[in-house]
């Protein structure tokens, strides 16, 4: 989803109802769910599922569910079935009160390479400064990279 012209994506209606769901089939090269490279975006109260790269070392970023640019926020949301749940790419970001769970990643490469050198499923990858990460739950986001044949 291109967030270039949006500033807020949020829940609607009765807060006691389930979160609005945005789901992609988790399959090779399905790509990321939301990316706010331009920044200044708030994502509040959404269910996001199903980002996967093609398992190539050069395209691991396609498996990131939510990519946050500067001055953005991800709050009160649920993320699942992605390679990487959240990545920050700009300063002054808030990631608060989210539930990130059941993530996994596959990587093509030599089985002799240490999976820790390429990472595995990650709840959040903080790649910037002045980031508040508070009151989140990260469950089952520790599966090491699984090697797949080339």
CSV table of C-alpha atoms in Angstrom, one decimal:
chain,number,residue,atom,x,y,z
A,1,UNK,CA,0.0,0.0,0.0
A,2,UNK,CA,1.4,3.4,-1.0
A,3,UNK,CA,1.1,5.8,1.9
A,4,UNK,CA,2.3,8.9,0.1
A,5,UNK,CA,-0.9,10.9,0.4
A,6,UNK,CA,-2.2,9.6,3.7
A,7,UNK,CA,-1.4,10.8,7.2
A,8,UNK,CA,-3.5,8.4,9.4
A,9,UNK,CA,-4.8,4.8,8.9
A,10,UNK,CA,-7.0,3.9,11.9
A,11,UNK,CA,-9.6,1.7,13.3
A,12,UNK,CA,-13.2,2.8,13.0
A,13,UNK,CA,-16.6,2.1,14.6
A,14,UNK,CA,-17.0,0.2,17.9
A,15,UNK,CA,-13.7,-0.2,19.6
A,16,UNK,CA,-14.9,-3.5,21.2
A,17,UNK,CA,-15.2,-5.1,17.7
A,18,UNK,CA,-12.2,-6.9,16.1
A,19,UNK,CA,-9.5,-4.8,14.4
A,20,UNK,CA,-10.0,-4.1,10.7
A,21,UNK,CA,-8.0,-6.8,8.9
A,22,UNK,CA,-5.6,-6.3,6.0
A,23,UNK,CA,-4.3,-9.7,5.0
A,24,UNK,CA,-2.0,-10.9,2.2
A,25,UNK,CA,-1.6,-14.5,1.4
A,26,UNK,CA,1.8,-15.4,2.8
A,27,UNK,CA,3.6,-16.7,-0.3
A,28,UNK,CA,7.0,-16.2,-1.9
A,29,UNK,CA,7.5,-12.5,-3.1
A,30,UNK,CA,4.2,-11.3,-1.6
A,31,UNK,CA,6.1,-8.2,-0.4
A,32,UNK,CA,5.6,-5.8,2.4
A,33,UNK,CA,2.3,-4.7,3.8
A,34,UNK,CA,2.7,-1.0,4.5
A,35,UNK,CA,5.7,1.4,3.9
A,36,UNK,CA,5.8,5.1,4.9
A,37,UNK,CA,9.1,6.1,3.5
A,38,UNK,CA,8.0,9.7,3.3
A,39,UNK,CA,7.2,9.6,7.0
A,40,UNK,CA,4.6,11.5,9.0
A,41,UNK,CA,2.1,8.6,9.0
A,42,UNK,CA,0.2,7.2,12.0
A,43,UNK,CA,-1.1,3.6,11.9
A,44,UNK,CA,-3.5,3.0,14.7
A,45,UNK,CA,-5.6,-0.1,15.5
A,46,UNK,CA,-5.1,-2.3,12.4
A,47,UNK,CA,-4.5,-6.0,11.9
A,48,UNK,CA,-1.8,-6.6,9.3
A,49,UNK,CA,-0.7,-10.1,8.1
A,50,UNK,CA,1.3,-11.8,5.4
A,51,UNK,CA,4.5,-10.2,4.1
A,52,UNK,CA,7.2,-12.5,2.6
A,53,UNK,CA,10.3,-12.0,0.5
A,54,UNK,CA,11.4,-14.3,-2.2
A,55,UNK,CA,14.0,-15.7,0.3
A,56,UNK,CA,16.8,-14.1,-1.8
A,57,UNK,CA,19.6,-12.4,0.2
A,58,UNK,CA,19.1,-9.2,-1.8
A,59,UNK,CA,15.4,-8.9,-1.3
A,60,UNK,CA,14.9,-9.6,2.4
A,61,UNK,CA,13.3,-6.1,2.9
A,62,UNK,CA,10.3,-7.3,0.9
A,63,UNK,CA,9.3,-9.4,3.9
A,64,UNK,CA,8.9,-6.4,6.2
A,65,UNK,CA,5.2,-6.0,7.2
A,66,UNK,CA,5.4,-2.3,8.3
A,67,UNK,CA,8.3,0.1,7.3
A,68,UNK,CA,8.1,3.4,9.2
A,69,UNK,CA,9.7,6.6,8.0
A,70,UNK,CA,10.5,9.7,10.1
A,71,UNK,CA,7.9,11.2,12.4
A,72,UNK,CA,5.6,8.2,12.1
A,73,UNK,CA,3.7,6.0,14.7
A,74,UNK,CA,2.5,2.5,14.8
A,75,UNK,CA,0.1,2.0,17.8
A,76,UNK,CA,-2.6,-0.4,19.0
A,77,UNK,CA,-2.1,-2.8,16.1
A,78,UNK,CA,-1.5,-6.5,15.5
A,79,UNK,CA,1.1,-7.9,13.1
A,80,UNK,CA,1.5,-11.6,12.2
A,81,UNK,CA,2.8,-14.0,9.5
A,82,UNK,CA,5.6,-11.8,8.2
A,83,UNK,CA,9.4,-12.2,7.9
A,84,UNK,CA,10.0,-9.0,9.9
A,85,UNK,CA,7.2,-7.3,11.8
A,86,UNK,CA,8.4,-3.6,11.9
A,87,UNK,CA,11.4,-1.7,10.7
A,88,UNK,CA,12.2,2.0,11.4
A,89,UNK,CA,13.9,4.0,8.7
A,90,UNK,CA,13.7,7.5,10.1
A,91,UNK,CA,14.0,9.5,13.3
A,92,UNK,CA,11.3,10.3,15.8
A,93,UNK,CA,9.2,7.2,15.6
A,94,UNK,CA,6.7,5.7,18.1
A,95,UNK,CA,6.0,2.0,18.3
A,96,UNK,CA,3.6,1.5,21.2
A,97,UNK,CA,1.0,-1.0,22.4
A,98,UNK,CA,1.2,-3.4,19.5
A,99,UNK,CA,1.0,-7.2,19.4
A,100,UNK,CA,3.5,-8.8,17.0
A,101,UNK,CA,3.5,-12.6,16.8
A,102,UNK,CA,4.2,-15.8,14.8
A,103,UNK,CA,6.9,-14.4,12.5
A,104,UNK,CA,9.3,-16.6,10.4
A,105,UNK,CA,11.8,-16.1,7.6
A,106,UNK,CA,13.5,-18.2,4.9
A,107,UNK,CA,16.7,-17.3,3.2
A,108,UNK,CA,18.5,-18.8,0.3
A,109,UNK,CA,22.2,-19.3,0.8
A,110,UNK,CA,24.9,-21.7,1.8
A,111,UNK,CA,23.8,-23.9,4.7
A,112,UNK,CA,27.3,-23.3,6.1
A,113,UNK,CA,26.6,-19.6,6.6
A,114,UNK,CA,25.6,-18.8,10.2
A,115,UNK,CA,21.8,-17.8,10.1
A,116,UNK,CA,22.6,-15.1,12.7
A,117,UNK,CA,24.6,-13.4,10.0
A,118,UNK,CA,21.5,-12.8,8.0
A,119,UNK,CA,19.0,-12.6,10.9
A,120,UNK,CA,15.8,-14.5,11.3
A,121,UNK,CA,12.3,-13.6,12.2
A,122,UNK,CA,12.4,-10.2,14.0
A,123,UNK,CA,9.6,-8.4,15.8
A,124,UNK,CA,11.2,-5.0,15.3
A,125,UNK,CA,14.4,-3.8,13.6
A,126,UNK,CA,15.3,-0.3,14.8
A,127,UNK,CA,17.4,1.3,12.1
A,128,UNK,CA,17.2,4.9,13.3
A,129,UNK,CA,17.4,7.3,16.3
A,130,UNK,CA,14.9,8.8,18.7
A,131,UNK,CA,12.6,5.8,18.6
A,132,UNK,CA,10.2,5.0,21.4
A,133,UNK,CA,9.4,1.3,21.6
A,134,UNK,CA,7.0,0.7,24.6
A,135,UNK,CA,4.3,-1.6,25.9
A,136,UNK,CA,4.5,-4.0,22.9
A,137,UNK,CA,4.2,-7.8,23.0
A,138,UNK,CA,6.5,-9.8,20.7
A,139,UNK,CA,5.5,-13.5,20.8
A,140,UNK,CA,7.1,-16.3,18.7
A,141,UNK,CA,9.4,-13.9,16.8
A,142,UNK,CA,12.6,-15.9,17.4
A,143,UNK,CA,12.7,-18.5,14.7
A,144,UNK,CA,16.1,-18.6,13.1
A,145,UNK,CA,16.4,-18.3,9.3
A,146,UNK,CA,15.5,-21.5,7.5
A,147,UNK,CA,17.7,-22.3,4.5
A,148,UNK,CA,15.9,-23.0,1.3
A,149,UNK,CA,17.4,-24.5,-1.9
A,150,UNK,CA,18.5,-22.1,-4.6
